[in-house]
Amino acid sequence: MPRALPGFLLLSALAMAAEQPPALAPAPAPAPQPSAAVSLAEAIAWADAANEGPAIAATQVARALAVQRQARSLLLPSATATAGYGTLSNQDDWWGGRSDETLSGSLALTWYLYNGQALPGLRQTERQTEAARLSAWEVRRALAFTVTDGFLDVHAAEQSVAAAERRRATAAQSLTDAKARLNAGLAARGEVARVEVEDASADLALTTARRSLATARLILADVIVRDVPAALGDAIDLEALVAAKVTFQAIPLRAQGETVDVFDPAPPVSLDSVSNPAVQSRLVRTASSLRPDLRALRENLAATQQAVAQNRNQYLPDLTANASYSDRDSNAPRSPENSPEWRASLNLSWNIFDGGRREAQIDAALASRSELALRVMQAERRVVRDLALAAQDLVSGRAAVRQAEVQVKAARINAEDVNQRAKQGLATALEVADANVAAFEADSELVRRRLALAQSWFALRKVIGLWPLDSVPTR
């Protein structure tokens, strides 16, 4: 009996444990919620707020405004106040005496009634200020397209990494199968060596793709001045772009809450019609009236015309009105009577000869005007060329993407067929490796062509004078 007691106690403990309710298992940790994908509009807004480019352009506008105020000051009167105090010891008296003291003060007013250089100079600075504002707007627009390019590069790099990972997985499986066939005596060593080469090549391709992705993210982070989020939204609907279901139209250009360029919106332009000469002519006119860089060039050209007028007006005389009031007080015994004095005068000054300085300045201003006129002509001519090239790239890019999609479909079907035949012993590992390489190359080519198509679309918008997206910042 004593020997049975431990067994009895053990059975009793097990029975009591069975009657107790089972302990609740710890609740699984909630799955992390995927962060919302960052849109292209958000990335552009980040860059516009944090990148130094717009801030530098804003300081240039502030400097132009300061120069404009300086030019305006020549049209306004200037007032000058002076005050003086003098003391002189009395040395004529042998016993000395108190010093002679004199207090004086004056107020002078000068006003250029006519200054031939002042008004053209003011108009010149006004044009230069407007050019600086338009250039600042163009800096922000160019920055938005830089963000867009970085956005597209990151997307393309991510797709390249995905294609390289598929190739790497298939190559690893092919190598495993090839070694198994070699051990079973169903494959030659040369076949396994060829598959090992493909496995190493797939690993290198994956490493290269990941490095390209890291580089693209670093470049984009430098532009938006913050770390690139893990998830990025689509920059554009490529399927709609390939199907020519995307349209665009010119919109009023706004900056800092004010309409900089009032442009009558034209009917939407479809992608099928961008190669039409009539449509391209209309888009050229749109770009000519909408693009800030072209408008800034024209403003600078107008400024040089005012500079020519300013220098030519040096041949004209200046008419100045002067008025002054002065008073003095002195305790010197022999000082004149202390009384206030008023003076008014009109002065006419005429620089008849200055050694040829005016002629040289006029020639320099004329040369600057000719240079800017040629630059405007060159920029307008390049708009025609760039628009035609962007339209051609867009049309050919759509065809290239369609061909690449068909190629990817065929390569994947071929890879699946080869893998199925390999499982049945009807295809060698070399055939599997070749099919894997062909599928990867087709995927990579599709990524490149999609990237080129998206870039050509945004290039067309940039040439016309639009922003990457229809939304335009207003601050």
JSON list of C-alpha atoms in Angstrom, two decimals, residues 255-344:
[
{"chain": "A", "resi": 255, "resn": "ALA", "atom": "CA", "xyz": [1.93, 82.44, -57.39]},
{"chain": "A", "resi": 256, "resn": "GLN", "atom": "CA", "xyz": [1.64, 83.79, -53.88]},
{"chain": "A", "resi": 257, "resn": "GLY", "atom": "CA", "xyz": [-2.13, 84.05, -54.21]},
{"chain": "A", "resi": 258, "resn": "GLU", "atom": "CA", "xyz": [-1.98, 86.37, -57.22]},
{"chain": "A", "resi": 259, "resn": "THR", "atom": "CA", "xyz": [-2.51, 85.58, -60.86]},
{"chain": "A", "resi": 260, "resn": "VAL", "atom": "CA", "xyz": [0.87, 85.95, -62.52]},
{"chain": "A", "resi": 261, "resn": "ASP", "atom": "CA", "xyz": [-0.26, 84.97, -66.00]},
{"chain": "A", "resi": 262, "resn": "VAL", "atom": "CA", "xyz": [-3.88, 85.00, -67.10]},
{"chain": "A", "resi": 263, "resn": "PHE", "atom": "CA", "xyz": [-4.24, 82.36, -69.78]},
{"chain": "A", "resi": 264, "resn": "ASP", "atom": "CA", "xyz": [-7.47, 81.32, -71.44]},
{"chain": "A", "resi": 265, "resn": "PRO", "atom": "CA", "xyz": [-7.69, 77.55, -70.86]},
{"chain": "A", "resi": 266, "resn": "ALA", "atom": "CA", "xyz": [-7.76, 75.69, -74.14]},
{"chain": "A", "resi": 267, "resn": "PRO", "atom": "CA", "xyz": [-9.80, 72.52, -74.74]},
{"chain": "A", "resi": 268, "resn": "PRO", "atom": "CA", "xyz": [-8.20, 69.39, -73.29]},
{"chain": "A", "resi": 269, "resn": "VAL", "atom": "CA", "xyz": [-5.54, 67.80, -75.45]},
{"chain": "A", "resi": 270, "resn": "SER", "atom": "CA", "xyz": [-5.57, 64.03, -75.93]},
{"chain": "A", "resi": 271, "resn": "LEU", "atom": "CA", "xyz": [-2.39, 62.02, -76.34]},
{"chain": "A", "resi": 272, "resn": "ASP", "atom": "CA", "xyz": [-3.48, 60.79, -79.75]},
{"chain": "A", "resi": 273, "resn": "SER", "atom": "CA", "xyz": [-3.42, 64.35, -81.05]},
{"chain": "A", "resi": 274, "resn": "VAL", "atom": "CA", "xyz": [-0.10, 65.61, -79.67]},
{"chain": "A", "resi": 275, "resn": "SER", "atom": "CA", "xyz": [1.63, 64.80, -82.96]},
{"chain": "A", "resi": 276, "resn": "ASN", "atom": "CA", "xyz": [-0.88, 66.85, -84.93]},
{"chain": "A", "resi": 277, "resn": "PRO", "atom": "CA", "xyz": [0.89, 69.97, -86.29]},
{"chain": "A", "resi": 278, "resn": "ALA", "atom": "CA", "xyz": [-2.12, 72.18, -85.51]},
{"chain": "A", "resi": 279, "resn": "VAL", "atom": "CA", "xyz": [-2.21, 70.94, -81.93]},
{"chain": "A", "resi": 280, "resn": "GLN", "atom": "CA", "xyz": [1.53, 71.43, -81.56]},
{"chain": "A", "resi": 281, "resn": "SER", "atom": "CA", "xyz": [1.25, 75.00, -82.84]},
{"chain": "A", "resi": 282, "resn": "ARG", "atom": "CA", "xyz": [-1.38, 75.69, -80.23]},
{"chain": "A", "resi": 283, "resn": "LEU", "atom": "CA", "xyz": [0.78, 74.13, -77.53]},
{"chain": "A", "resi": 284, "resn": "VAL", "atom": "CA", "xyz": [3.73, 76.27, -78.62]},
{"chain": "A", "resi": 285, "resn": "ARG", "atom": "CA", "xyz": [1.61, 79.38, -78.19]},
{"chain": "A", "resi": 286, "resn": "THR", "atom": "CA", "xyz": [0.53, 78.07, -74.81]},
{"chain": "A", "resi": 287, "resn": "ALA", "atom": "CA", "xyz": [4.14, 77.53, -73.74]},
{"chain": "A", "resi": 288, "resn": "SER", "atom": "CA", "xyz": [5.15, 80.96, -75.01]},
{"chain": "A", "resi": 289, "resn": "SER", "atom": "CA", "xyz": [2.55, 82.68, -72.84]},
{"chain": "A", "resi": 290, "resn": "LEU", "atom": "CA", "xyz": [2.71, 80.34, -69.85]},
{"chain": "A", "resi": 291, "resn": "ARG", "atom": "CA", "xyz": [6.31, 79.36, -69.18]},
{"chain": "A", "resi": 292, "resn": "PRO", "atom": "CA", "xyz": [7.88, 81.50, -66.44]},
{"chain": "A", "resi": 293, "resn": "ASP", "atom": "CA", "xyz": [11.40, 81.20, -67.82]},
{"chain": "A", "resi": 294, "resn": "LEU", "atom": "CA", "xyz": [10.36, 82.61, -71.20]},
{"chain": "A", "resi": 295, "resn": "ARG", "atom": "CA", "xyz": [8.43, 85.41, -69.54]},
{"chain": "A", "resi": 296, "resn": "ALA", "atom": "CA", "xyz": [11.44, 86.21, -67.34]},
{"chain": "A", "resi": 297, "resn": "LEU", "atom": "CA", "xyz": [13.64, 86.47, -70.43]},
{"chain": "A", "resi": 298, "resn": "ARG", "atom": "CA", "xyz": [11.19, 88.91, -72.00]},
{"chain": "A", "resi": 299, "resn": "GLU", "atom": "CA", "xyz": [11.11, 90.99, -68.83]},
{"chain": "A", "resi": 300, "resn": "ASN", "atom": "CA", "xyz": [14.90, 91.14, -68.78]},
{"chain": "A", "resi": 301, "resn": "LEU", "atom": "CA", "xyz": [14.85, 92.18, -72.44]},
{"chain": "A", "resi": 302, "resn": "ALA", "atom": "CA", "xyz": [12.44, 95.00, -71.60]},
{"chain": "A", "resi": 303, "resn": "ALA", "atom": "CA", "xyz": [14.75, 95.99, -68.74]},
{"chain": "A", "resi": 304, "resn": "THR", "atom": "CA", "xyz": [17.68, 96.34, -71.14]},
{"chain": "A", "resi": 305, "resn": "GLN", "atom": "CA", "xyz": [15.56, 98.58, -73.36]},
{"chain": "A", "resi": 306, "resn": "GLN", "atom": "CA", "xyz": [15.01, 100.86, -70.38]},
{"chain": "A", "resi": 307, "resn": "ALA", "atom": "CA", "xyz": [18.74, 100.72, -69.68]},
{"chain": "A", "resi": 308, "resn": "VAL", "atom": "CA", "xyz": [19.38, 102.04, -73.19]},
{"chain": "A", "resi": 309, "resn": "ALA", "atom": "CA", "xyz": [16.95, 104.91, -72.60]},
{"chain": "A", "resi": 310, "resn": "GLN", "atom": "CA", "xyz": [18.52, 105.64, -69.23]},
{"chain": "A", "resi": 311, "resn": "ASN", "atom": "CA", "xyz": [22.00, 105.96, -70.70]},
{"chain": "A", "resi": 312, "resn": "ARG", "atom": "CA", "xyz": [20.84, 108.06, -73.64]},
{"chain": "A", "resi": 313, "resn": "ASN", "atom": "CA", "xyz": [19.16, 110.49, -71.26]},
{"chain": "A", "resi": 314, "resn": "GLN", "atom": "CA", "xyz": [22.56, 111.37, -69.87]},
{"chain": "A", "resi": 315, "resn": "TYR", "atom": "CA", "xyz": [22.76, 113.91, -72.70]},
{"chain": "A", "resi": 316, "resn": "LEU", "atom": "CA", "xyz": [19.88, 115.85, -71.10]},
{"chain": "A", "resi": 317, "resn": "PRO", "atom": "CA", "xyz": [20.36, 118.40, -68.30]},
{"chain": "A", "resi": 318, "resn": "ASP", "atom": "CA", "xyz": [19.18, 117.89, -64.73]},
{"chain": "A", "resi": 319, "resn": "LEU", "atom": "CA", "xyz": [16.95, 120.42, -63.03]},
{"chain": "A", "resi": 320, "resn": "THR", "atom": "CA", "xyz": [17.16, 120.58, -59.25]},
{"chain": "A", "resi": 321, "resn": "ALA", "atom": "CA", "xyz": [15.18, 122.63, -56.73]},
{"chain": "A", "resi": 322, "resn": "ASN", "atom": "CA", "xyz": [16.94, 123.49, -53.48]},
{"chain": "A", "resi": 323, "resn": "ALA", "atom": "CA", "xyz": [15.56, 125.09, -50.32]},
{"chain": "A", "resi": 324, "resn": "SER", "atom": "CA", "xyz": [17.36, 125.63, -47.05]},
{"chain": "A", "resi": 325, "resn": "TYR", "atom": "CA", "xyz": [16.86, 127.21, -43.65]},
{"chain": "A", "resi": 326, "resn": "SER", "atom": "CA", "xyz": [19.70, 128.03, -41.25]},
{"chain": "A", "resi": 327, "resn": "ASP", "atom": "CA", "xyz": [20.08, 129.77, -37.92]},
{"chain": "A", "resi": 328, "resn": "ARG", "atom": "CA", "xyz": [22.95, 130.49, -35.54]},
{"chain": "A", "resi": 329, "resn": "ASP", "atom": "CA", "xyz": [23.45, 131.85, -32.05]},
{"chain": "A", "resi": 330, "resn": "SER", "atom": "CA", "xyz": [26.76, 133.18, -30.70]},
{"chain": "A", "resi": 331, "resn": "ASN", "atom": "CA", "xyz": [27.88, 135.10, -27.63]},
{"chain": "A", "resi": 332, "resn": "ALA", "atom": "CA", "xyz": [30.98, 136.49, -29.33]},
{"chain": "A", "resi": 333, "resn": "PRO", "atom": "CA", "xyz": [31.04, 140.32, -29.08]},
{"chain": "A", "resi": 334, "resn": "ARG", "atom": "CA", "xyz": [32.05, 140.82, -32.70]},
{"chain": "A", "resi": 335, "resn": "SER", "atom": "CA", "xyz": [29.79, 138.16, -34.23]},
{"chain": "A", "resi": 336, "resn": "PRO", "atom": "CA", "xyz": [27.21, 139.22, -36.83]},
{"chain": "A", "resi": 337, "resn": "GLU", "atom": "CA", "xyz": [23.62, 139.65, -35.82]},
{"chain": "A", "resi": 338, "resn": "ASN", "atom": "CA", "xyz": [21.92, 136.37, -35.08]},
{"chain": "A", "resi": 339, "resn": "SER", "atom": "CA", "xyz": [19.01, 135.93, -37.49]},
{"chain": "A", "resi": 340, "resn": "PRO", "atom": "CA", "xyz": [17.55, 132.97, -39.40]},
{"chain": "A", "resi": 341, "resn": "GLU", "atom": "CA", "xyz": [18.33, 132.66, -43.08]},
{"chain": "A", "resi": 342, "resn": "TRP", "atom": "CA", "xyz": [16.12, 131.24, -45.86]},
{"chain": "A", "resi": 343, "resn": "ARG", "atom": "CA", "xyz": [17.39, 130.27, -49.29]},
{"chain": "A", "resi": 344, "resn": "ALA", "atom": "CA", "xyz": [15.75, 128.84, -52.41]}
]
